[in-house]
Coordinates of C-alpha atoms and ligand atoms in Angstrom, one line a residue:
M29 CA 205.5 150.4 77.9
K30 CA 208.4 152.9 78.4
K31 CA 210.2 153.0 81.8
T32 CA 210.3 156.4 83.4
N33 CA 211.6 158.0 86.7
N34 CA 208.1 157.2 87.9
T35 CA 208.7 153.4 87.6
H36 CA 208.5 151.5 90.9
K37 CA 209.3 147.8 91.6
C38 CA 207.9 145.1 93.7
K39 CA 207.3 141.3 93.5
Y40 CA 203.5 141.2 93.8
I41 CA 201.3 143.9 92.4
I42 CA 197.8 143.4 93.9
I43 CA 195.0 145.3 92.3
G44 CA 192.0 146.1 94.6
A45 CA 191.8 146.5 98.4
G46 CA 188.5 144.7 98.9
I47 CA 188.2 141.6 101.1
G48 CA 190.0 139.4 98.4
G49 CA 192.9 141.8 97.8
L50 CA 193.6 142.5 101.5
S51 CA 193.3 138.7 102.3
L52 CA 195.9 138.0 99.7
A53 CA 198.2 140.8 100.9
L54 CA 198.0 139.5 104.5
A55 CA 198.5 135.8 103.5
L56 CA 201.6 136.7 101.5
Q57 CA 203.0 138.9 104.3
R58 CA 202.6 136.1 106.7
L59 CA 204.8 134.0 104.4
N60 CA 207.4 136.8 104.5
Q61 CA 206.6 138.2 101.1
Q62 CA 206.4 141.9 100.3
V63 CA 203.4 143.2 98.5
L64 CA 202.0 146.5 97.1
V65 CA 198.2 146.9 97.0
F66 CA 196.7 149.5 94.6
E67 CA 193.1 150.7 95.2
K68 CA 191.3 153.1 92.9
A69 CA 189.1 154.6 95.7
P70 CA 190.4 157.7 97.4
E71 CA 190.0 156.1 100.8
I72 CA 189.6 152.6 102.1
K73 CA 186.1 151.9 103.2
E74 CA 183.4 149.3 103.0
V75 CA 179.7 149.5 102.4
G76 CA 177.5 149.1 105.4
A77 CA 176.0 145.7 105.1
G78 CA 176.1 142.3 106.8
V79 CA 178.0 139.2 105.7
M80 CA 177.4 135.6 106.9
L81 CA 180.7 133.9 107.6
T82 CA 180.3 130.1 107.3
P83 CA 182.9 127.8 109.0
N84 CA 185.1 127.6 105.8
A85 CA 185.4 131.4 106.0
T86 CA 186.0 131.6 109.8
R87 CA 188.6 128.8 109.5
S88 CA 190.4 130.8 106.7
L89 CA 190.2 134.1 108.7
D90 CA 191.5 132.3 111.7
S91 CA 194.6 131.1 109.7
L92 CA 195.2 134.8 108.8
G93 CA 195.2 135.7 112.5
V94 CA 192.2 138.1 112.3
L95 CA 189.3 136.0 113.6
K96 CA 189.8 137.0 117.2
E97 CA 189.4 140.7 116.2
I98 CA 186.4 140.0 114.0
E99 CA 184.5 137.9 116.6
K100 CA 184.6 140.8 119.1
D101 CA 181.7 142.3 117.2
A102 CA 180.2 139.2 115.6
T103 CA 176.8 137.6 116.2
L104 CA 176.6 133.8 116.7
P105 CA 173.2 133.2 115.2
K106 CA 172.6 129.8 116.9
K107 CA 170.0 128.7 114.3
T108 CA 168.5 129.5 110.9
I109 CA 164.7 129.4 110.7
V110 CA 162.9 129.2 107.3
R111 CA 159.4 130.8 107.6
H112 CA 156.3 131.0 105.6
Y113 CA 156.0 134.5 104.1
Q114 CA 152.4 135.2 105.3
T115 CA 151.9 133.0 108.4
G116 CA 155.4 133.2 109.8
K117 CA 155.1 129.5 110.5
E118 CA 158.5 127.7 110.9
M119 CA 159.0 125.4 107.9
S120 CA 162.5 124.3 108.8
T121 CA 165.2 125.0 111.4
T122 CA 168.9 124.4 111.2
D123 CA 171.1 124.4 114.3
L124 CA 174.1 126.7 114.1
G125 CA 175.0 126.6 117.8
D126 CA 177.6 124.6 119.8
D127 CA 177.0 121.3 118.1
F128 CA 177.4 122.9 114.7
T129 CA 180.6 124.6 115.8
K130 CA 182.0 121.4 117.3
K131 CA 181.1 119.5 114.1
Y132 CA 183.1 121.9 111.8
G133 CA 185.7 123.1 114.3
H134 CA 184.9 126.7 113.5
P135 CA 181.8 128.8 114.1
Y136 CA 179.2 130.4 111.9
Y137 CA 179.1 134.2 112.4
D138 CA 177.1 137.1 111.1
V139 CA 179.2 140.2 110.9
H140 CA 179.2 143.7 109.5
R141 CA 181.4 144.0 106.4
V142 CA 183.3 146.9 107.9
N143 CA 184.6 144.6 110.7
I144 CA 186.1 142.0 108.3
H145 CA 187.5 144.7 106.1
S146 CA 189.1 146.8 108.8
S147 CA 190.6 143.8 110.6
L148 CA 192.3 142.8 107.4
Y149 CA 193.3 146.3 106.6
N150 CA 194.8 147.0 110.0
S151 CA 196.8 143.8 110.0
V152 CA 198.2 144.5 106.5
K153 CA 199.2 148.0 107.6
R154 CA 200.8 146.8 110.8
N155 CA 203.0 144.5 108.7
D156 CA 203.9 147.3 106.3
M157 CA 202.7 150.9 106.8
N158 CA 203.2 151.9 103.2
C159 CA 202.0 149.0 101.2
I160 CA 198.5 150.1 100.4
K161 CA 198.2 152.9 97.8
V162 CA 194.8 154.5 97.5
N163 CA 193.8 156.7 94.6
H164 CA 195.6 154.4 92.2
E165 CA 193.4 153.1 89.4
L166 CA 195.0 150.4 87.2
I167 CA 194.4 151.4 83.5
D168 CA 196.5 148.9 81.7
F169 CA 199.3 146.4 82.0
F170 CA 201.9 144.8 79.8
Q171 CA 203.7 141.4 80.2
S172 CA 207.2 140.4 79.1
E173 CA 208.8 137.0 79.7
S174 CA 210.0 137.9 83.2
F175 CA 208.0 141.0 84.3
V176 CA 204.6 142.5 84.3
T177 CA 204.4 146.3 84.1
A178 CA 201.3 148.0 85.4
K179 CA 200.1 151.5 84.6
F180 CA 197.9 153.7 86.8
N181 CA 195.7 156.7 86.1
N182 CA 198.2 159.0 87.9
N183 CA 201.0 158.0 85.4
L184 CA 202.7 155.8 88.0
V185 CA 204.3 152.7 86.4
V186 CA 205.0 149.7 88.6
E187 CA 207.1 146.7 87.5
G188 CA 206.6 143.4 89.3
E189 CA 207.0 139.6 88.9
F190 CA 203.3 139.0 89.3
L191 CA 200.0 141.0 89.0
I192 CA 196.9 139.7 90.7
G193 CA 193.5 141.2 89.8
C194 CA 191.4 141.4 92.9
D195 CA 189.4 144.1 91.3
G196 CA 185.9 142.8 91.8
I197 CA 182.9 142.0 89.7
H198 CA 183.7 144.5 86.9
S199 CA 187.4 143.5 86.9
L200 CA 189.6 145.2 84.3
V201 CA 192.2 142.5 84.7
R202 CA 189.7 139.8 83.8
K203 CA 188.6 141.8 80.7
I204 CA 192.1 142.2 79.5
I205 CA 193.2 138.6 79.9
K206 CA 189.9 136.8 79.2
A207 CA 188.1 139.4 77.0
S208 CA 184.8 138.2 78.1
D209 CA 182.2 139.8 80.3
N210 CA 178.6 139.1 79.4
P211 CA 176.5 139.3 82.5
N212 CA 172.9 138.3 82.3
Y213 CA 170.2 140.0 84.4
T214 CA 168.6 137.2 86.5
G215 CA 165.2 139.0 86.7
N216 CA 165.8 139.5 90.4
L217 CA 166.2 142.8 92.2
A218 CA 167.5 143.0 95.7
W219 CA 167.0 145.6 98.5
R220 CA 169.2 145.8 101.5
G221 CA 169.0 147.8 104.7
L222 CA 170.6 148.1 108.1
M223 CA 169.0 149.5 111.3
P224 CA 169.5 149.5 115.1
V225 CA 167.6 146.6 116.7
E226 CA 165.8 149.1 119.1
S227 CA 163.8 150.3 116.1
L228 CA 162.1 146.8 116.0
P229 CA 159.7 145.1 118.4
E230 CA 161.3 143.1 121.2
H231 CA 160.5 139.7 119.6
Q232 CA 162.4 140.6 116.4
R233 CA 165.7 141.4 118.1
G234 CA 167.0 137.8 118.6
P235 CA 170.3 136.5 117.0
E236 CA 168.8 133.9 114.7
I237 CA 168.8 134.0 111.0
N238 CA 165.3 134.2 109.5
I239 CA 164.7 133.3 105.9
W240 CA 161.1 134.2 104.8
I241 CA 160.1 132.5 101.6
G242 CA 157.1 133.2 99.3
P243 CA 156.2 133.1 95.6
K244 CA 159.0 134.6 93.6
K245 CA 160.4 136.5 96.6
H246 CA 162.4 135.9 99.7
I247 CA 164.0 137.9 102.5
V248 CA 167.0 137.0 104.7
E249 CA 167.4 138.9 108.0
Y250 CA 169.9 138.6 110.8
T251 CA 171.7 140.7 113.3
V252 CA 175.3 142.0 113.2
K253 CA 177.6 144.1 115.4
S254 CA 177.1 141.8 118.4
G255 CA 173.3 141.9 117.9
R256 CA 173.0 145.7 117.9
F257 CA 171.9 146.0 114.3
K258 CA 169.6 144.1 112.0
N259 CA 170.6 143.5 108.4
Y260 CA 168.3 142.3 105.6
V261 CA 168.4 141.4 102.0
A262 CA 165.1 141.1 100.2
I263 CA 164.9 139.6 96.7
S264 CA 162.0 140.1 94.3
N265 CA 161.3 139.3 90.6
V266 CA 161.4 142.5 88.7
K267 CA 161.4 142.3 84.9
D268 CA 163.5 145.3 83.7
W269 CA 166.7 146.4 85.3
H270 CA 170.0 147.6 83.9
E271 CA 172.3 148.6 86.7
E272 CA 174.7 146.2 88.5
G273 CA 176.0 147.7 91.7
W274 CA 175.5 147.8 95.4
T275 CA 175.0 151.5 96.1
V276 CA 171.9 152.5 94.1
R277 CA 169.6 154.3 96.5
S278 CA 166.0 153.1 96.9
S279 CA 163.1 154.3 99.0
V280 CA 161.6 152.4 101.9
D281 CA 158.2 152.9 100.3
Q282 CA 159.3 151.2 97.1
A283 CA 160.7 148.2 99.0
L284 CA 157.6 148.0 101.2
A285 CA 155.3 148.1 98.1
E286 CA 157.1 144.9 96.8
F287 CA 156.4 143.1 100.1
K288 CA 153.0 144.6 100.9
D289 CA 151.1 141.3 101.5
W290 CA 153.9 139.8 103.6
H291 CA 153.9 139.0 107.3
Q292 CA 154.0 142.0 109.7
D293 CA 157.4 141.1 111.0
V294 CA 158.9 141.5 107.5
R295 CA 157.1 144.8 107.0
N296 CA 158.4 146.0 110.4
I297 CA 161.9 145.4 109.3
I298 CA 161.6 147.1 105.9
S299 CA 159.7 150.1 107.5
A300 CA 162.4 150.5 110.1
T301 CA 165.1 151.1 107.5
P302 CA 166.5 154.6 107.8
Q303 CA 165.5 156.5 104.6
D304 CA 169.1 157.1 103.6
E305 CA 170.1 153.5 104.3
C306 CA 167.9 151.7 101.8
Y307 CA 169.7 150.4 98.7
K308 CA 168.7 148.2 95.7
W309 CA 170.7 146.4 93.1
G310 CA 170.0 144.1 90.1
L311 CA 171.4 140.6 90.4
F312 CA 173.4 139.6 87.3
D313 CA 174.9 136.2 86.6
R314 CA 177.9 135.0 84.7
N315 CA 179.1 131.6 83.7
P316 CA 182.2 130.1 85.3
L317 CA 185.5 130.6 83.4
G318 CA 187.7 127.7 82.4
S319 CA 191.0 129.4 83.3
W320 CA 192.0 132.6 85.3
S321 CA 195.6 133.2 84.4
E322 CA 197.8 134.4 81.6
N323 CA 201.6 134.2 81.9
R324 CA 202.3 136.4 85.1
V325 CA 198.8 137.6 85.7
T326 CA 195.9 136.0 87.5
I327 CA 192.6 136.9 89.1
L328 CA 190.9 136.2 92.4
G329 CA 187.6 136.7 94.3
D330 CA 184.7 138.3 92.4
A331 CA 187.0 139.1 89.5
A332 CA 187.5 135.4 88.9
H333 CA 184.1 133.9 89.9
P334 CA 181.4 136.5 90.5
M335 CA 178.4 134.7 92.1
L336 CA 174.9 135.3 93.1
P337 CA 174.5 136.0 96.9
F338 CA 172.1 133.0 97.6
M339 CA 174.7 130.8 99.3
A340 CA 176.5 133.7 101.1
Q341 CA 179.9 132.5 99.7
G342 CA 181.4 135.3 97.7
A343 CA 183.6 136.7 100.4
A344 CA 184.4 133.2 101.8
M345 CA 185.6 132.1 98.3
S346 CA 187.8 135.2 97.9
I347 CA 189.5 134.6 101.2
E348 CA 190.0 130.9 100.4
D349 CA 191.5 131.8 97.0
A350 CA 193.9 134.2 98.7
I351 CA 195.2 131.6 101.1
V352 CA 195.6 128.9 98.4
L353 CA 197.3 131.3 95.9
S354 CA 199.7 132.6 98.6
R355 CA 200.8 129.0 99.3
C356 CA 201.2 128.3 95.6
F357 CA 203.4 131.4 95.2
V358 CA 205.9 130.3 97.9
K359 CA 205.8 126.6 97.0
Y360 CA 206.6 127.0 93.3
E361 CA 208.9 129.3 91.3
N362 CA 207.7 128.8 87.7
P363 CA 204.7 131.1 87.0
R364 CA 203.0 128.3 84.9
K365 CA 203.3 125.9 87.8
I366 CA 202.1 128.5 90.4
F367 CA 198.9 129.3 88.4
E368 CA 198.3 125.7 87.4
S369 CA 198.3 124.5 90.9
Y370 CA 196.1 127.5 92.0
E371 CA 193.6 126.9 89.3
N372 CA 193.5 123.1 89.8
E373 CA 192.6 123.6 93.5
R374 CA 190.2 126.5 93.0
I375 CA 188.3 126.5 89.7
D376 CA 186.2 123.5 90.3
R377 CA 185.1 124.5 93.8
T378 CA 184.3 128.1 92.8
A379 CA 182.5 127.0 89.6
W380 CA 180.4 124.6 91.7
C381 CA 179.6 127.5 94.1
Q382 CA 178.6 129.8 91.2
L383 CA 176.2 127.2 89.8
Q384 CA 174.8 126.1 93.1
S385 CA 174.2 129.8 94.0
R386 CA 172.2 130.1 90.8
E387 CA 170.2 127.0 91.7
A388 CA 169.7 128.1 95.3
G389 CA 168.1 131.3 94.2
Q390 CA 165.6 129.4 92.1
L391 CA 164.9 126.9 94.8
F392 CA 164.2 129.5 97.5
Q393 CA 161.4 130.9 95.4
K394 CA 159.6 127.7 94.7
I395 CA 160.2 125.8 97.9
S396 CA 157.2 123.7 98.9
S397 CA 158.3 121.3 101.6
R398 CA 160.5 121.1 104.6
E399 CA 162.2 118.0 103.0
D400 CA 163.3 120.0 100.0
L401 CA 165.1 122.5 102.2
D402 CA 166.7 120.0 104.6
S403 CA 168.2 117.7 102.0
D404 CA 169.4 120.7 100.0
R405 CA 171.2 122.2 103.0
A406 CA 172.8 119.1 104.3
Q407 CA 174.4 118.3 100.9
R408 CA 175.8 121.8 100.3
G409 CA 176.9 122.3 103.9
K410 CA 179.3 119.4 104.0
I411 CA 181.1 120.4 100.8
L412 CA 181.3 124.0 101.7
Y413 CA 182.0 124.1 105.4
E414 CA 184.7 121.4 105.7
Y415 CA 187.0 123.0 103.2
D416 CA 190.4 123.8 104.8
A417 CA 192.2 126.4 102.6
P418 CA 195.3 126.6 104.8
R419 CA 195.8 122.8 104.5
V420 CA 194.5 121.6 101.1
K421 CA 197.3 120.1 98.9
V422 CA 198.7 122.6 96.4
Ligands
LIG503 C1 174.0 141.5 98.8 C2 175.2 140.7 98.9 C3 175.3 139.9 100.1 C4 176.5 139.2 100.2 N1 176.5 138.4 101.3 C5 177.6 137.6 101.5 C6 177.7 136.8 102.6 O1 176.8 136.7 103.5 N2 178.9 136.0 102.7 C7 179.9 136.0 101.8 O2 180.9 135.3 101.9 N3 179.8 136.8 100.7 C8 178.7 137.6 100.5 N4 178.6 138.5 99.5 C9 179.7 138.5 98.4 C10 180.9 139.3 98.9 O3 180.6 140.5 99.4 C11 181.9 139.5 97.7 O4 182.0 138.3 97.0 C12 183.3 139.9 98.1 O5 183.2 141.1 98.8 C13 184.2 140.1 96.9 O6 185.4 140.6 97.3 P1 186.5 141.1 96.3 O7 187.7 141.6 97.0 O8 186.7 140.0 95.3 O9 185.8 142.3 95.4 P2 185.4 143.7 96.0 O10 185.0 143.7 97.4 O11 184.5 144.3 94.9 O12 186.7 144.6 95.9 C14 187.3 145.0 94.6 C15 188.2 146.2 94.9 O13 188.9 146.5 93.7 C16 188.9 148.0 93.5 N5 189.1 148.2 92.1 C17 188.3 147.9 91.1 N6 188.9 148.2 89.9 C18 190.1 148.7 90.2 C19 191.2 149.2 89.4 N7 191.1 149.3 88.0 N8 192.3 149.7 90.0 C20 192.4 149.7 91.3 N9 191.4 149.2 92.2 C21 190.3 148.7 91.6 C22 187.5 148.3 94.0 O14 187.4 149.7 94.3 C23 187.3 147.5 95.2 O15 187.8 148.1 96.4 C24 177.5 139.2 99.2 C25 177.4 140.0 98.1 C26 176.2 140.8 98.0 C27 176.1 141.6 96.7

């Protein structure tokens, strides 16, 4: 690639200003590194939806110095209740209150995505006003022995020592270095919606997480924004679907029709979704990759390990990746050693998460007993929640 007057230089070229890219930028800044983050969207904004932050995620966000800001508007759900789809009967309850927080050293929070994203964004900007470049879409890159040169859609060329693709589920960086992207439609379509809790009956405004399960369908609902809004994700088996993305509009009536014979509380929530706030998307699945890096380029977050949402771990895994990778960058100089230690620490864990998320989706839809649920949860919880990204050996 030819150098021009339009060529800029920096050590770390981060592609994508989602939760993963911003976490990496902040983690590196906190280790006194300078970064540039390139985002293709014309402005930095997140979709309006909830995210569950398990203790491994809150521990990671705490180490980045943003948890205090996020928790101002978080909900502490206190418990998860699994309910029968027609009777509403409690099939299983898991404590997420004080004992849970004490056990893992960090809380479980339900938050609005915008709160996580804006806390990360504001912290990165406070460290360096000019390091996030919007309206910059990566279109190609080229590697030499000692540099990587990135080219953007506005003809800007940036030369750096490393390029990190945090460019999400349809990652161009992954396509270039791994040349594989064969997602399979899982047969599940998801609807999501968000509404003020005042639009629901009083008994449905509590902070707990409810998981309603029935044949080939389930719905997860919880409050965000300090309990002011209810968020839900409803999953149903639908044979044909071709689009993968979060922002396909749906109608409330269509979502309601899918859950027409479900408990009134479920139908109350779907009915209360504002007409312009009901979205649907097809759930696609990909197999784990065996490696993520090539010379001076690597990937992180959904770009590296897109996963189904059934264990609520996608954002958590991208924040963990960011912390571990930043530590590898400052510990080692040799690119091969940096990425080897990053991959050694992260690939097995995230591959496990991808496969477990796949299984969890199937389990939810054929659950028959309380024992199934309890043993499944206990096993997964320990491996997931105790992970300490700021302290694992790299
Ligand atoms: C319904 C649903 C519920 C979820 N719930 C949870 C949950 O409860 N808990 C949890 O931990 N996770 C959850 N997740 C997963 C989580 O949201 C994602 O895993 C996480 O946001 C991934 O972050 P990311 O930064 O890797 O990717 P993204 O957030 O997709 O960010 C990628 C960024 O890169 C930019 N970009 C793309 N291509 C280019 C390019 N060529 N040049 C420049 N910029 C580019 C994009 O515009 C985008 O801003 C959920 C996901 C879904 C779908």
